[in-house]
């Protein structure tokens, strides 16, 4: 049974693990969760397709087959995949940059984007390269999500005001808003404002009200999340009853009835080369968001998700979206939480949700012909404003100025130049700032705490020192970017202080010495030798020592390697009278 | 006297420091060194100009004013600047890529390259950004220099064979060599082979011979370095005596007599944008080579160089080259060593050398009309083959596979795609591999060494452990790229081992916790709490603790912070019976 091949199968097909113990109780829990998520997902899917600049039905299609694919390949028991706000915005930016005007071409481009993104995710998963997503630091993600939320909310003003608005960055959006605000359709504006206000009240006021009227908190929470459905129903009825679509109020209109069509992504090399970088960014952002949700929910039940397998789960979901008329998808935060709170126990809940959405596309689409776009825009605005959180700026400022620079730059660049520029700059800046920090490590000159065997920074503590002996503790691994800094520091220290005869490097915090640093240590050793100074090492870690033993350094070292700094201090404390005599004792040490 | 303004002046004008104590003895030493370096520099300058694809006189011009600029602004007492092999090759590649055919335009482009490179170096120096050069790791430099040496030697075959040869990478060079080898000029080939053989013998055989015949080793060394001058004199006489330039032997030809002209770099924006990246690469490579030579020589006399001031010294040298008919220059290894060995004590030696080369351009240029290009090619080949050293591959393989990948890739890419691709890829690869290494840190599960207070890796040592308590030591600073790895590792560890109730992170080797890692620790703390597990920290370093105190982590932490791992072990060893009771003791700790 537990053959290696079967285990490999199980690793790539998590469904084999949970399907074995699937019973009626689990099925009931999953079905209940699926019904609740389906109701929530219908308006959301339509709204996000609108945000992505795509026909509304593509949002529904993206919520069917991808959920089935995730149920087979995903490892999270509660994650609900589908169209989400930030990825929809990134899709709008990527497809918008192509400058297409034919709706069919736009739909094909969005599907191709999902396909490329799916391939990237799947390949990264199979190659177990999920760690690459870690190079997106938390401050950068937080800044990016906040700025994206603002861009999304502002972009929806066109539906609330019933005007034209363009641009994938804030300055362009604001400029075109003021250009067209005179063309506002007042009825659209009334519906948009009312729906937005209602949804804000649902979010802030309804839940406490329901709890006060005796509803259980969890049920109240889920009921409040159904608020958008009420807004959809009411505004659709109003638009239908008063014939508002004849008065310039834009409505969803005809949506083809029936199951998703089978679609083929484009294989045009020029389209692929234009969409590759956006697809990569969408993959990374989508993966990072989704995995963070999945981890949070898994921990609540002491379950575990596998990030590499999650890449495959999301990758196949996106490929599924691409071949069934959808566009890029990922795991959504709010729907996953609802799914979890509603009691979903296995990914089968996602498959049932897919059936629910499938039924909706078969039966309900004529009913939403009169659904005003302004209502969908209101649901988006209310949803994304919860993403906007500038507190990360304060947190970062208090904790670390370097992190603050990364988050502030990401926010400004995303707002000013769009999502792709923002997230790319954020990643490069995080890496650059990290390298900058580690390239100038903290170096402490240490002395002996009197009466102990401990050594502390001479600037912070009252410690004993010797004129001919200097001990430096480097608080960083030694690698190419900081090796010269250390060398310059030491050469600077000894040339301005002539009595120095012994230099000890305390290596407690050095987790690695790469080849560049090794060669720098060798050069430093030679240069100090030319000055009549010996170089010693103390408290070298096991793995570092293993490596140094494979090099020439220890043979050429003018000094010794001491197991403890205190040993070095004791042995080197008497000022050397005859260096030749000192040298003979070298063979006994280390 | 020691006013801050004067000190600032002294920092930027090192000449103010050494000129004060300049006396007749120092002047004599400097003059002797200057004469020797001048003799060596004349053929070298001509040869490197040829290598750079420029008129021979540009090599001489690049050896006059730049030396004066360095004497004023440089900090090394012995560095000799001028045209060098690798920078000449990079100049050839950069100017070659422009596709110019007019020799005047080519000369202007080379001067502009020197000007941009000079500006970059000076700005980096004033902004004290010399550390940026450290991102070029030693293995990458070693691989790059070796591959460049091969490219340079192969490129000179055209002068040895008297044929056409093109391409800035090995495959192209080899292909065009075999295409044109049938057009070989046999007299040229005879001169080229003879000169190369003679110069190899001078290098390997002459010095031992001179020493055996009673010459002092230092003098023998310097005399052997004058070998190229002998080759130049003899082959020039042969070419003149037999009228070889009429038989198809290419000679240096007319060189304008007189001092360098005043030249203006181009200000064409399109030229600047094409030359910026090559100029940046030339600046970095030139700086790294030069500083390494300067440091080595300074250490021999317990002097110190300032890397940031060196940037200004080299920057002004390049600007001087640009305005006086030269092309990019840097500190050369062999000429600096000769200068040092010949007794140069101050940068004034460089200024005297400049006078020497200036006299040569005034008086000697008619004499080298008949100097065969093949002789110059021979001096280049012999000089650069000493740069080719594949032992770095063996060293890197033995020491670290990651460094091996970086050096092998740099060599292959430089040979296969030219100098710019090679060095860029090398830098990016070094950074990428470093990030990769630190993104998957070594995590050791540790236990108590019986009878001591020390904790060691359970996989390497016989240690005590407890079923409900797991202690993990992370051997790396925690930052965005490895925070998730740690979290996944810990969650994986605790979900497959149910009795675990306490997790201790031993932070001995953690030099930094960035904001991403802090948030990951907070999430980890929450997720472990959801599983009924407490998270503790032990042996947190001072600077890290200072930072953690500015965050919420310590307030939310389910466990405690212990000063020593042994304290944590003692307190957590009894399996908790009543978690509530345990919790009350928390206030007393840390």
PDB file of N, CA and C in Angstrom, chain A residues 1-14 16-17 20 309:
ATOM      1  N   UNK A   1       0.822  -1.209   0.000  1.00  0.00           N
ATOM      2  CA  UNK A   1       0.000   0.000   0.000  1.00  0.00           C
ATOM      3  C   UNK A   1       0.858   1.263   0.000  1.00  0.00           C
ATOM      4  N   UNK A   2       1.825   1.316   0.962  1.00  0.00           N
ATOM      5  CA  UNK A   2       2.608   2.545   1.111  1.00  0.00           C
ATOM      6  C   UNK A   2       3.816   2.532   0.185  1.00  0.00           C
ATOM      7  N   UNK A   3       3.595   2.060  -1.041  1.00  0.00           N
ATOM      8  CA  UNK A   3       4.714   2.039  -1.988  1.00  0.00           C
ATOM      9  C   UNK A   3       5.112   3.467  -2.330  1.00  0.00           C
ATOM     10  N   UNK A   4       6.389   3.687  -2.751  1.00  0.00           N
ATOM     11  CA  UNK A   4       6.839   5.047  -3.071  1.00  0.00           C
ATOM     12  C   UNK A   4       5.990   5.688  -4.161  1.00  0.00           C
ATOM     13  N   UNK A   5       5.574   4.873  -5.161  1.00  0.00           N
ATOM     14  CA  UNK A   5       4.806   5.451  -6.267  1.00  0.00           C
ATOM     15  C   UNK A   5       3.457   5.950  -5.763  1.00  0.00           C
ATOM     16  N   UNK A   6       2.825   5.138  -4.902  1.00  0.00           N
ATOM     17  CA  UNK A   6       1.535   5.561  -4.367  1.00  0.00           C
ATOM     18  C   UNK A   6       1.689   6.825  -3.535  1.00  0.00           C
ATOM     19  N   UNK A   7       2.786   6.896  -2.755  1.00  0.00           N
ATOM     20  CA  UNK A   7       3.014   8.097  -1.947  1.00  0.00           C
ATOM     21  C   UNK A   7       3.193   9.326  -2.826  1.00  0.00           C
ATOM     22  N   UNK A   8       3.921   9.154  -3.937  1.00  0.00           N
ATOM     23  CA  UNK A   8       4.127  10.266  -4.853  1.00  0.00           C
ATOM     24  C   UNK A   8       2.771  10.718  -5.407  1.00  0.00           C
ATOM     25  N   UNK A   9       1.921   9.699  -5.757  1.00  0.00           N
ATOM     26  CA  UNK A   9       0.579  10.006  -6.240  1.00  0.00           C
ATOM     27  C   UNK A   9      -0.193  10.806  -5.197  1.00  0.00           C
ATOM     28  N   UNK A  10      -0.113  10.334  -3.957  1.00  0.00           N
ATOM     29  CA  UNK A  10      -0.847  10.988  -2.878  1.00  0.00           C
ATOM     30  C   UNK A  10      -0.385  12.407  -2.673  1.00  0.00           C
ATOM     31  N   UNK A  11       0.948  12.617  -2.860  1.00  0.00           N
ATOM     32  CA  UNK A  11       1.494  13.954  -2.662  1.00  0.00           C
ATOM     33  C   UNK A  11       0.931  14.909  -3.712  1.00  0.00           C
ATOM     34  N   UNK A  12       0.858  14.425  -4.964  1.00  0.00           N
ATOM     35  CA  UNK A  12       0.373  15.296  -6.034  1.00  0.00           C
ATOM     36  C   UNK A  12      -1.149  15.319  -6.120  1.00  0.00           C
ATOM     37  N   UNK A  13      -1.823  14.337  -5.526  1.00  0.00           N
ATOM     38  CA  UNK A  13      -3.290  14.291  -5.564  1.00  0.00           C
ATOM     39  C   UNK A  13      -3.822  14.198  -4.139  1.00  0.00           C
ATOM     40  N   UNK A  14      -3.844  15.333  -3.424  1.00  0.00           N
ATOM     41  CA  UNK A  14      -4.296  15.296  -2.036  1.00  0.00           C
ATOM     42  C   UNK A  14      -5.695  14.704  -1.879  1.00  0.00           C
ATOM     43  N   UNK A  16      -6.755  11.977  -2.811  1.00  0.00           N
ATOM     44  CA  UNK A  16      -6.660  10.564  -2.439  1.00  0.00           C
ATOM     45  C   UNK A  16      -6.610  10.397  -0.932  1.00  0.00           C
ATOM     46  N   UNK A  17      -6.064  11.413  -0.236  1.00  0.00           N
ATOM     47  CA  UNK A  17      -5.945  11.312   1.213  1.00  0.00           C
ATOM     48  C   UNK A  17      -7.289  11.515   1.904  1.00  0.00           C
ATOM     49  N   UNK A  20     -10.744   9.048   1.105  1.00  0.00           N
ATOM     50  CA  UNK A  20     -10.864   7.735   1.764  1.00  0.00           C
ATOM     51  C   UNK A  20     -11.818   7.745   2.942  1.00  0.00           C
ATOM     52  N   UNK A 309       2.624  22.098  -3.106  1.00  0.00           N
ATOM     53  CA  UNK A 309       1.437  21.487  -3.689  1.00  0.00           C
ATOM     54  C   UNK A 309       0.358  22.545  -3.943  1.00  0.00           C
TER      55      UNK A 309
END
